[in-house]
mmCIF file of C-alpha atoms in Angstrom:
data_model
loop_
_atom_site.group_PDB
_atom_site.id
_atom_site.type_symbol
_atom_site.label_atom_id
_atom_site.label_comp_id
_atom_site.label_asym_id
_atom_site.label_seq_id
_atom_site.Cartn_x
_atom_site.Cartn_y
_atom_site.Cartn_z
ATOM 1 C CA UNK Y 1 205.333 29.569 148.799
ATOM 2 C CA UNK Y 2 204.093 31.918 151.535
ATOM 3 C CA UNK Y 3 201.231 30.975 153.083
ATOM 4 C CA UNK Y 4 199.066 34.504 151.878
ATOM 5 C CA UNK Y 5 199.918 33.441 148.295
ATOM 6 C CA UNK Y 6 198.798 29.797 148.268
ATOM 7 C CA UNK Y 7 195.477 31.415 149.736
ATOM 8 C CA UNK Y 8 195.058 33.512 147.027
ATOM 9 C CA UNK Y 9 196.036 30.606 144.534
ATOM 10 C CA UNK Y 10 193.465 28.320 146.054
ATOM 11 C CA UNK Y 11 190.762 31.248 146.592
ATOM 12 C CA UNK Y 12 191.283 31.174 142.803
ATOM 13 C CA UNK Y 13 190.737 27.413 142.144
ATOM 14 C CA UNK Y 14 187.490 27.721 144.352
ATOM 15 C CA UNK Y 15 186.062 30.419 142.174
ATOM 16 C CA UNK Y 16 187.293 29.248 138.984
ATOM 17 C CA UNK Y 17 185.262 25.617 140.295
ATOM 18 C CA UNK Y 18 182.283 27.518 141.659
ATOM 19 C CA UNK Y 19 182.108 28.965 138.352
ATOM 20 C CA UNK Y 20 182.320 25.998 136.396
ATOM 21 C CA UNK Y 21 180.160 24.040 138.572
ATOM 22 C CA UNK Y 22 177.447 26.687 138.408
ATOM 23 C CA UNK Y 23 177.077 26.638 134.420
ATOM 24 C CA UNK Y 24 176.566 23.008 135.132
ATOM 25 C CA UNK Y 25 174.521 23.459 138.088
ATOM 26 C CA UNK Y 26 171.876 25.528 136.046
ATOM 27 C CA UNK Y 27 168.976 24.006 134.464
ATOM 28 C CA UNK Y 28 167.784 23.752 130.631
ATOM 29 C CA UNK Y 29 165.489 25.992 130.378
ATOM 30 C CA UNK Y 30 162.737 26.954 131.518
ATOM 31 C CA UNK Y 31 164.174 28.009 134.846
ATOM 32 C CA UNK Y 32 160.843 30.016 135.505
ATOM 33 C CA UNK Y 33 157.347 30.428 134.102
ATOM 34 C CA UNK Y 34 156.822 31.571 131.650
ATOM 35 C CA UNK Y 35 154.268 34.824 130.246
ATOM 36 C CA UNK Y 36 151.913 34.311 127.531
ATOM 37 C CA UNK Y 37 150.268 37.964 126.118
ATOM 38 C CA UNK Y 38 147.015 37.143 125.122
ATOM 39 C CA UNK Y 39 146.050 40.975 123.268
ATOM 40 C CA UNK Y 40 142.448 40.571 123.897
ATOM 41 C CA UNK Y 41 140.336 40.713 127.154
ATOM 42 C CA UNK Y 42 139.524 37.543 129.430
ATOM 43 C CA UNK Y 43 136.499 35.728 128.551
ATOM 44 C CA UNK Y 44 136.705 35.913 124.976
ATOM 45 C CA UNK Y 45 137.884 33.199 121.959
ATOM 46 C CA UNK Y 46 142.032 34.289 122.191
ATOM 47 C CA UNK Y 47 141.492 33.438 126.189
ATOM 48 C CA UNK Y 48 140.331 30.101 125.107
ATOM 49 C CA UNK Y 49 142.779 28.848 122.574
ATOM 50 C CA UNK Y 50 145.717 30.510 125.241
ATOM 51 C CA UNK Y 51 144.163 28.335 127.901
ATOM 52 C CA UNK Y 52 144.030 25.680 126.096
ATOM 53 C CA UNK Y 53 147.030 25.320 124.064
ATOM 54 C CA UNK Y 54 149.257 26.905 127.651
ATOM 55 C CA UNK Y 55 147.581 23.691 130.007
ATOM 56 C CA UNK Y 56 149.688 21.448 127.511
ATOM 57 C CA UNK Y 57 152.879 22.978 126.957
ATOM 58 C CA UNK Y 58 153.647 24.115 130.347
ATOM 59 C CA UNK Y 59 153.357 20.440 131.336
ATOM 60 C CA UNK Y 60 156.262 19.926 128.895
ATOM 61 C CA UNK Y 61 158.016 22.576 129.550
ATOM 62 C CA UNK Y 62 158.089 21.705 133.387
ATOM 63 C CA UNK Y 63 156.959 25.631 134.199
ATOM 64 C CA UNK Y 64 153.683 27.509 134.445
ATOM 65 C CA UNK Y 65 152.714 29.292 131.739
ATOM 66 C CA UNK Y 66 151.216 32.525 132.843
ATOM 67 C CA UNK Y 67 147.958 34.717 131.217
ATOM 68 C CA UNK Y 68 149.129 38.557 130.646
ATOM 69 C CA UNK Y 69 146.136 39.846 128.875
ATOM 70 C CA UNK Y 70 147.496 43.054 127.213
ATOM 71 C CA UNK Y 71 143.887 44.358 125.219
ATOM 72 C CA UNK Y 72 143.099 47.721 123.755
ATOM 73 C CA UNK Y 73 144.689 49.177 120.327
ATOM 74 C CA UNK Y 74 143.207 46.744 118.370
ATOM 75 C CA UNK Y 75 145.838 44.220 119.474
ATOM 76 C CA UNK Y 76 148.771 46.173 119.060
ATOM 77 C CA UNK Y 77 149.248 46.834 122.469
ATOM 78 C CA UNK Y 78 150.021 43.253 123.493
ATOM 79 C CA UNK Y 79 151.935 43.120 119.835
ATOM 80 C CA UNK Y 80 154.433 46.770 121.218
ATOM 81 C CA UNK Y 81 154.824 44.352 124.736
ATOM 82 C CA UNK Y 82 156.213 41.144 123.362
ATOM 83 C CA UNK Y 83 158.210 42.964 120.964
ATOM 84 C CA UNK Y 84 159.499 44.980 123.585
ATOM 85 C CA UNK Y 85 160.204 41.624 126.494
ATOM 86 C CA UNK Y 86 163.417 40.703 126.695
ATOM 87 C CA UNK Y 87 164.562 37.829 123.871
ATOM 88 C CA UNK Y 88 165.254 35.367 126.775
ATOM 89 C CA UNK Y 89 162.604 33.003 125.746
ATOM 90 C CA UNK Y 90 160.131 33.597 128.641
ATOM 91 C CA UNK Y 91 157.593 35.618 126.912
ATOM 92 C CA UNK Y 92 155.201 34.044 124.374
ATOM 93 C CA UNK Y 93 152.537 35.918 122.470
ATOM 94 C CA UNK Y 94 149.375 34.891 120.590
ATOM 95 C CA UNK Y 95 149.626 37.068 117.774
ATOM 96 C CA UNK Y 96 146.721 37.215 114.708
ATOM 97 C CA UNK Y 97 146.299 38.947 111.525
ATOM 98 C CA UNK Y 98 145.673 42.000 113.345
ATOM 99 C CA UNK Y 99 148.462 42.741 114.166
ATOM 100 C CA UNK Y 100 150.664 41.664 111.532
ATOM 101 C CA UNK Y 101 148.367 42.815 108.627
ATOM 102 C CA UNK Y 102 145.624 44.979 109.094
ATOM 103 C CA UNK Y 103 146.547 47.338 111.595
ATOM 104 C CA UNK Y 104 150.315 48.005 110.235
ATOM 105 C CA UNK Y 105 148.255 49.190 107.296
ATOM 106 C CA UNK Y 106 145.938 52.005 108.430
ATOM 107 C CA UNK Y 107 148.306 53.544 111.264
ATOM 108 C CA UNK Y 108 152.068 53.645 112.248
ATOM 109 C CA UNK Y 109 153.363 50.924 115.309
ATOM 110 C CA UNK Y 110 155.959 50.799 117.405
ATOM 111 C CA UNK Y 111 157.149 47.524 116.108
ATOM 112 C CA UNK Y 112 158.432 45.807 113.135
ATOM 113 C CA UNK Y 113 155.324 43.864 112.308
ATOM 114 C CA UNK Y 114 157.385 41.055 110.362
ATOM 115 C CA UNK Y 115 160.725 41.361 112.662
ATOM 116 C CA UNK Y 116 160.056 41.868 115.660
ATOM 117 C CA UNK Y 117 158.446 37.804 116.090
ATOM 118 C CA UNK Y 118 160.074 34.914 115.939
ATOM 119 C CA UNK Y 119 156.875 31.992 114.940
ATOM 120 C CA UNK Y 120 156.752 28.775 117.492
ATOM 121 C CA UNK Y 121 153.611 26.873 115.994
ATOM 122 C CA UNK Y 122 150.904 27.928 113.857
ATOM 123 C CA UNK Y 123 147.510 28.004 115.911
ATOM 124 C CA UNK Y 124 145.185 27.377 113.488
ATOM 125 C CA UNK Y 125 142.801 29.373 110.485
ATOM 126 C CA UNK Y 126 139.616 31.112 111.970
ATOM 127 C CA UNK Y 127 136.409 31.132 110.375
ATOM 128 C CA UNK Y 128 133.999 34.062 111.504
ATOM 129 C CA UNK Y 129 129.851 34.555 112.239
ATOM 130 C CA UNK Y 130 127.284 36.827 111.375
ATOM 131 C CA UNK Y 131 124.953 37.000 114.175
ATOM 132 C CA UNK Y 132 122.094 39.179 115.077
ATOM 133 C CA UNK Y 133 120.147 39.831 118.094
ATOM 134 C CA UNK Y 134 116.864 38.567 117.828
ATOM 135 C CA UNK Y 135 114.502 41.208 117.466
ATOM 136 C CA UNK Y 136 116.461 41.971 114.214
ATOM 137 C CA UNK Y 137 113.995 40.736 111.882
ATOM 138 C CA UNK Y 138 116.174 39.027 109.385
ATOM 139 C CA UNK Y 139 117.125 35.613 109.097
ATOM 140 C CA UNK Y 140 119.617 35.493 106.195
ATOM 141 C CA UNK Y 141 121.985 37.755 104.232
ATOM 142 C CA UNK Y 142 119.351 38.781 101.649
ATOM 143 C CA UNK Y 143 116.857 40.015 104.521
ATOM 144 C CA UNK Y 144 119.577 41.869 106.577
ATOM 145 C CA UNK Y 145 120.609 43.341 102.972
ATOM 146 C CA UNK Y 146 117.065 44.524 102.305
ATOM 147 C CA UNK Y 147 116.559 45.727 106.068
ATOM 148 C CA UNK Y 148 119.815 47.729 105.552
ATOM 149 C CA UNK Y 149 118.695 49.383 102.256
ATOM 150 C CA UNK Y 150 115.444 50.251 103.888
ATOM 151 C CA UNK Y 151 116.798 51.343 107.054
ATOM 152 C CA UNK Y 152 120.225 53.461 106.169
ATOM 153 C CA UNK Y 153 122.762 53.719 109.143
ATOM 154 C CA UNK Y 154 119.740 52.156 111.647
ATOM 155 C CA UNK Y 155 122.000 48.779 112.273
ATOM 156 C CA UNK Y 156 125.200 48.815 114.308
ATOM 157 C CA UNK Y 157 127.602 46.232 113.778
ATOM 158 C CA UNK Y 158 130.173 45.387 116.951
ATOM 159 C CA UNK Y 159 133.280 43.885 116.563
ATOM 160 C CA UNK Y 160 136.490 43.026 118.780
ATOM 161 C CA UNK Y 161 138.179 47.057 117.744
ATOM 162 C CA UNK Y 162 139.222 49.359 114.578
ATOM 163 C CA UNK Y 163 141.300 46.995 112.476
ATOM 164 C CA UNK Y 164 140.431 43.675 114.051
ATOM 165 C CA UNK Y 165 139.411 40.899 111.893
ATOM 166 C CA UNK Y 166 135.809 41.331 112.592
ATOM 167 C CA UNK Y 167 135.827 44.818 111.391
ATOM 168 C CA UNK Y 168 137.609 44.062 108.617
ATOM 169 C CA UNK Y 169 135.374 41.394 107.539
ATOM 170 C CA UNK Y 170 132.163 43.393 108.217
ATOM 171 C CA UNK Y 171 133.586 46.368 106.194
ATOM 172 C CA UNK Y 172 134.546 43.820 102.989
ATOM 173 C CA UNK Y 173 130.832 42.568 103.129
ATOM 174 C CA UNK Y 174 129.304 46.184 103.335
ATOM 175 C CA UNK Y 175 130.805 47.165 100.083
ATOM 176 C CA UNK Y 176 130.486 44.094 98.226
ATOM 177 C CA UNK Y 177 126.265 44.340 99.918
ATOM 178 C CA UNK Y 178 126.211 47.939 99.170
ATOM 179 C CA UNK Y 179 124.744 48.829 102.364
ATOM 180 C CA UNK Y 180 125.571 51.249 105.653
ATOM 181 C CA UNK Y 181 126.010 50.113 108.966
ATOM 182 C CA UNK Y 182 127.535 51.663 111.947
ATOM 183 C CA UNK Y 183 130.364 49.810 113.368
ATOM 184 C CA UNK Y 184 130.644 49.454 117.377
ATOM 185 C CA UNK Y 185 134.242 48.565 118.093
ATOM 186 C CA UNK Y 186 134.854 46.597 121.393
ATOM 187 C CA UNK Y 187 138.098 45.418 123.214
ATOM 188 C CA UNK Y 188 137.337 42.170 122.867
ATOM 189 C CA UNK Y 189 134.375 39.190 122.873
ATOM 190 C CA UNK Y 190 133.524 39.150 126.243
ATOM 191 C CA UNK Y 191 132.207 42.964 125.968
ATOM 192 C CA UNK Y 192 130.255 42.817 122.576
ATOM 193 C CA UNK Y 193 128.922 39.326 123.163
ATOM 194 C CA UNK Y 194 126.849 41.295 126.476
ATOM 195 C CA UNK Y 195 125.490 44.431 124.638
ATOM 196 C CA UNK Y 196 124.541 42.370 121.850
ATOM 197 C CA UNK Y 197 122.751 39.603 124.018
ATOM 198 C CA UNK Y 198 121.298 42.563 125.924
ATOM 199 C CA UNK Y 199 120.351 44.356 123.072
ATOM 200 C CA UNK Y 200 122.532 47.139 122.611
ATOM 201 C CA UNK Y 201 123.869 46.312 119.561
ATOM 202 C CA UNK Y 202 122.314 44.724 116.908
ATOM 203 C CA UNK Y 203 125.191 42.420 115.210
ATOM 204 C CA UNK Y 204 128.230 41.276 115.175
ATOM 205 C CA UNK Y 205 130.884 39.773 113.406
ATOM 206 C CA UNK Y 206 132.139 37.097 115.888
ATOM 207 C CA UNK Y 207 134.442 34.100 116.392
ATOM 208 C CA UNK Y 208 132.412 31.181 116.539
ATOM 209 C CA UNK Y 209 133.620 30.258 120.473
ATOM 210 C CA UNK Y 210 132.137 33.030 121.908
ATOM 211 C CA UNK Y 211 128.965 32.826 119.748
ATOM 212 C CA UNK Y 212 128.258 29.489 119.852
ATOM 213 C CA UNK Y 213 126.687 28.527 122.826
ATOM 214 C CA UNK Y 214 124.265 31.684 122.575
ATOM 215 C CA UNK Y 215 123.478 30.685 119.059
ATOM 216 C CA UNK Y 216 122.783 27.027 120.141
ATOM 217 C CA UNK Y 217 120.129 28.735 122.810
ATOM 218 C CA UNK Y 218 118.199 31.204 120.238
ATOM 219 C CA UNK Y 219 119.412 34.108 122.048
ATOM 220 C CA UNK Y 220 121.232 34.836 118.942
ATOM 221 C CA UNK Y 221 120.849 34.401 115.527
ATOM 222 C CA UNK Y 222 123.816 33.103 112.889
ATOM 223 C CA UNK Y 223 123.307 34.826 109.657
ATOM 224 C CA UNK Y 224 126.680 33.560 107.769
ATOM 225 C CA UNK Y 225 130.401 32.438 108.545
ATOM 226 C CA UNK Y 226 132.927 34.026 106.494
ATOM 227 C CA UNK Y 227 135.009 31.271 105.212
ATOM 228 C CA UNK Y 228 134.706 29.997 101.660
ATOM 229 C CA UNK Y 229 133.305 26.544 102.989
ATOM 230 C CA UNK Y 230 131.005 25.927 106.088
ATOM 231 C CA UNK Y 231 132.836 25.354 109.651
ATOM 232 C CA UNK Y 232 132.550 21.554 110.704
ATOM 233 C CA UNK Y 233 131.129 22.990 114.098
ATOM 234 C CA UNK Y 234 128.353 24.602 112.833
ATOM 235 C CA UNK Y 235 127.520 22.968 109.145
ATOM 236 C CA UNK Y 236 123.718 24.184 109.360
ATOM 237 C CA UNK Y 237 124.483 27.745 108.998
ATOM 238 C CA UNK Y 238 125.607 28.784 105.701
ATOM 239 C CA UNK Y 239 128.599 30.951 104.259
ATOM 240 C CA UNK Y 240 128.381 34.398 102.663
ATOM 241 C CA UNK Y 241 129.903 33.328 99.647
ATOM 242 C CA UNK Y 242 126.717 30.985 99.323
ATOM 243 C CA UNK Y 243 124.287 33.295 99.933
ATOM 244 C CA UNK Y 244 125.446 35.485 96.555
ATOM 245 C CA UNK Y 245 128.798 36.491 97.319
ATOM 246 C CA UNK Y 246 131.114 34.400 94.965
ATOM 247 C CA UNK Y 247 134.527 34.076 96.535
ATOM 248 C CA UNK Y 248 133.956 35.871 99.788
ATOM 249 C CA UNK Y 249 136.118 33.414 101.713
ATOM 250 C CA UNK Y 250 138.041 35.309 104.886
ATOM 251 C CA UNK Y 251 139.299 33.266 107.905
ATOM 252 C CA UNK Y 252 141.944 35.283 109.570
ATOM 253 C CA UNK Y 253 144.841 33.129 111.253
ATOM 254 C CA UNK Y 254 146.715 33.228 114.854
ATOM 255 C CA UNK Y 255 150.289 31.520 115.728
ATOM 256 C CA UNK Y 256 152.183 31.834 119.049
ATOM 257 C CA UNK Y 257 155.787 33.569 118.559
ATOM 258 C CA UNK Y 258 158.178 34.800 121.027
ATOM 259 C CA UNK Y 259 160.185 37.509 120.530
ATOM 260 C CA UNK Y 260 162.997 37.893 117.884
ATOM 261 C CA UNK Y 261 166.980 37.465 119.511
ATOM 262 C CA UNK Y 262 165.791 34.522 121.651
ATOM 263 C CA UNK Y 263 168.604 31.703 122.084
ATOM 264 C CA UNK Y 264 168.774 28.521 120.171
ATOM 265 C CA UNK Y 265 168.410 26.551 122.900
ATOM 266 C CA UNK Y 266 165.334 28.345 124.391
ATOM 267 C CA UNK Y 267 164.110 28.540 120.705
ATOM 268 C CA UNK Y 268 164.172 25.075 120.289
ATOM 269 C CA UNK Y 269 162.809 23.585 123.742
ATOM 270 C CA UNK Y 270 159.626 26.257 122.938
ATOM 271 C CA UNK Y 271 159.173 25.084 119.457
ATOM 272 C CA UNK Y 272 159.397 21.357 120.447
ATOM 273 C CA UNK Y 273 156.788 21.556 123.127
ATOM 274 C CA UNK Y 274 154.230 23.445 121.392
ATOM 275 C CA UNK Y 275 154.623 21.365 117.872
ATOM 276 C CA UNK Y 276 153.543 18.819 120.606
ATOM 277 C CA UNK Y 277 151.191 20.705 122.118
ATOM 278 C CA UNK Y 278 149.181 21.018 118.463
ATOM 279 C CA UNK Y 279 150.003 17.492 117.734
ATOM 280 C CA UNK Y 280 147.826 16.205 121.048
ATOM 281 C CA UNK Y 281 144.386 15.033 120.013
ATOM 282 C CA UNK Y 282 143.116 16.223 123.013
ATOM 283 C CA UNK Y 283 144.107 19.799 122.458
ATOM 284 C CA UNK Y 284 143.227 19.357 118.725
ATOM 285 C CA UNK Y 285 139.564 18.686 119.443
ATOM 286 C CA UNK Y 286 139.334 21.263 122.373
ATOM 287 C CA UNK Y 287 140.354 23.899 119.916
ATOM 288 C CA UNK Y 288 137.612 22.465 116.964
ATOM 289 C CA UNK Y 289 135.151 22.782 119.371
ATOM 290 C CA UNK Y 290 135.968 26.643 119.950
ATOM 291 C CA UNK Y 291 135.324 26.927 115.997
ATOM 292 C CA UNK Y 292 139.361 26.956 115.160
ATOM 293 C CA UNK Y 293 139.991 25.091 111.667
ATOM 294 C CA UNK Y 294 143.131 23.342 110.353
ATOM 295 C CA UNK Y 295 144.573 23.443 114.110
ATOM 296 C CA UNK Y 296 148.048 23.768 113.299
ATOM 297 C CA UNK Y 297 148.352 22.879 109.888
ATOM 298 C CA UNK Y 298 150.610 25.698 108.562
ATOM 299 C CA UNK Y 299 154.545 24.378 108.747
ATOM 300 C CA UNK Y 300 156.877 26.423 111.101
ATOM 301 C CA UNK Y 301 159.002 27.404 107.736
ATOM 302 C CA UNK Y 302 155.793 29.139 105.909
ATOM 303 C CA UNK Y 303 154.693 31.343 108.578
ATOM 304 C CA UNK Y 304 156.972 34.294 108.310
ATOM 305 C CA UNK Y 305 155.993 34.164 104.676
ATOM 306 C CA UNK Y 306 152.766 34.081 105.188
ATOM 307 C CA UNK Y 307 152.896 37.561 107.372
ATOM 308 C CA UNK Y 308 154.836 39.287 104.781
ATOM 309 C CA UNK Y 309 152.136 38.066 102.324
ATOM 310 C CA UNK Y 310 148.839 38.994 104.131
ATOM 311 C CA UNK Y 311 150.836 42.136 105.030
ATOM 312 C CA UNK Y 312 151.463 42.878 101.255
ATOM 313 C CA UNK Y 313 147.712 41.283 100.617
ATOM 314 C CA UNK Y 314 146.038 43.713 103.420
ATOM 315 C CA UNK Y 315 147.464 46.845 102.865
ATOM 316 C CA UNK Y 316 146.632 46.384 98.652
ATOM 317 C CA UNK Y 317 143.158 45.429 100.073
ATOM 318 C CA UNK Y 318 142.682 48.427 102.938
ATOM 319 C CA UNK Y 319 144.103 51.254 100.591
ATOM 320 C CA UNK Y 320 141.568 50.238 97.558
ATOM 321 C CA UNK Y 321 138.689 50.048 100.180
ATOM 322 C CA UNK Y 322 139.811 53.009 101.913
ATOM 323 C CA UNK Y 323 139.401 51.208 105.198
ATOM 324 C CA UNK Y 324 140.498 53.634 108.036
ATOM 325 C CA UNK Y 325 141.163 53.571 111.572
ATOM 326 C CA UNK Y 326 138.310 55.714 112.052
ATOM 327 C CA UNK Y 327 135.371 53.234 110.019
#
């Protein structure tokens, strides 16, 4: 054998081991960090639950998890983003209702609202407050309904955008109240909890994280949470369903997917670490104190059901009401 051709022979070998000893070579994954779209603003109640529920996992992953705060079009621009990463496993979202549901609803997106995800853990249910500022002189439901009568259109009402849960859930109580308010949208809490603390607005339909410590000061005042029983972090203020509203019970719901196409094997590594993640009793309480209820309670195998339900469930709901993008 000439000499040329046992150098090409062994040339091959080398590669043909290189090659084999590189797929062995590289890592499970994560390989990298990894980038978590949070579709609200910094500061607010999604930035919490990201922060919190990310310190955990990356630790099990091995990797930082990275903030990418993707606000603005009432969540659907983080929604168009994750859809749009590549399915490689290194892009996580925290998705909620509005994106899924409401939005999908009232206006055409540029992604499949119950294809494009793939669900890794259910975050948890999310009861909402009525506050006011507190030159508003009302101090329950009844009062802010007799205000409202008295004083057509005079209240405005903030919330986190058009077709965010807030909005949603301060346009279902206007029609059941029959009264007027004008609705402020906002990009997120961070921006309505100011104006209404400085007195530019004069309510808003809130997540209880953001809320809370300003309620616990006087510098706001709770009028009502929106779920059909009181939250266990604030039991003194009561629901709207008590205060003559029979059945009012609305606590929107966030999970953290990735995008559909991802791998098994990346698949599985993210759903094993944040199962754990929402298993930790440390994380579990750091969440209930931000106002999130049943912290993980929904199993993996329901939640893509559960979309195409509240889709279904939202869009019968926002047609009736003749909820727009422009209330």
């Amino acid at each position: 054998m000439s000499s040329r051709r046992q150098w090409i022979q062994w040339a091959g070998l080398g590669a043909a081991s290189l090659g084999v000893m590189g797929r062995a070579w590289a890592g499970p994954f994560p390989e990298k960090p990894i980038k978590m779209i949070v579709p609200y603003p910094a500061g607010g109640g999604a930035d919490q639950w990201a922060r919190i529920v990310a310190g955990k996992a990356e630790k099990l992953l091995g990797q930082p998890i990275v903030m990418d705060y993707k606000p603005g079009a009432s969540t659907t621009i983080g929604a168009d983003a994750a859809a749009k990463a590549p399915a490689d496993g290194y892009t996580v979202h925290l998705i909620d209702s509005t994106a899924f549901a409401y939005v999908p609803n009232m206006r055409k997106v540029s992604y499949d609202p119950l294809k494009a995800f793939t669900p890794l853990v259910h975050l948890g249910d999310l009861p909402f407050v009525l506050v006011a500022h507190p030159s508003v002189p009302v101090r329950n439901l009844q009062e802010l309904i007799a205000f409202a009568k008295a004083n057509p259109n005079k209240l405005n009402c903030a919330s986190a955008g058009v077709g965010s849960p807030h909005h949603l859930i301060a346009e279902i109580f206007k029609q059941r109240a029959g009264i007027s308010m004008n609705h402020v949208p906002y990009k997120g809490a961070a921006q309505y909890i100011a104006d209404l603390l400085g007195g530019q607005v004069d309510l808003a339909v809130s997540t209880l994280g953001p809320a809370m410590p300003h309620i616990q000061t006087g510098r706001m005042r709770a009028l009502a949470v929106s779920s059909g029983k009181r939250s266990s972090t604030m039991p003194d203020v009561p629901t709207i369903a008590e205060q003559g509203f029979e059945g009012f019970d609305e606590k929107p719901w966030n999970c953290f997917v990735t995008n559909a196409g991802v791998p098994a094997e990346a698949l599985d590594r993210l759903r094993t670490a944040f199962r754990a993640t929402m298993d930790d009793p440390e994380v579990l309480q750091a969440l209930r104190k931000t106002g999130v209820e049943e912290v993980g309670r929904m199993p993996l195998a329901q939640i893509s059901e559960q979309m195409r339900l509240d889709n279904v469930k939202w869009g019968d709901v926002i047609r009736r009401a003749k909820i727009t993008m422009d209330s």
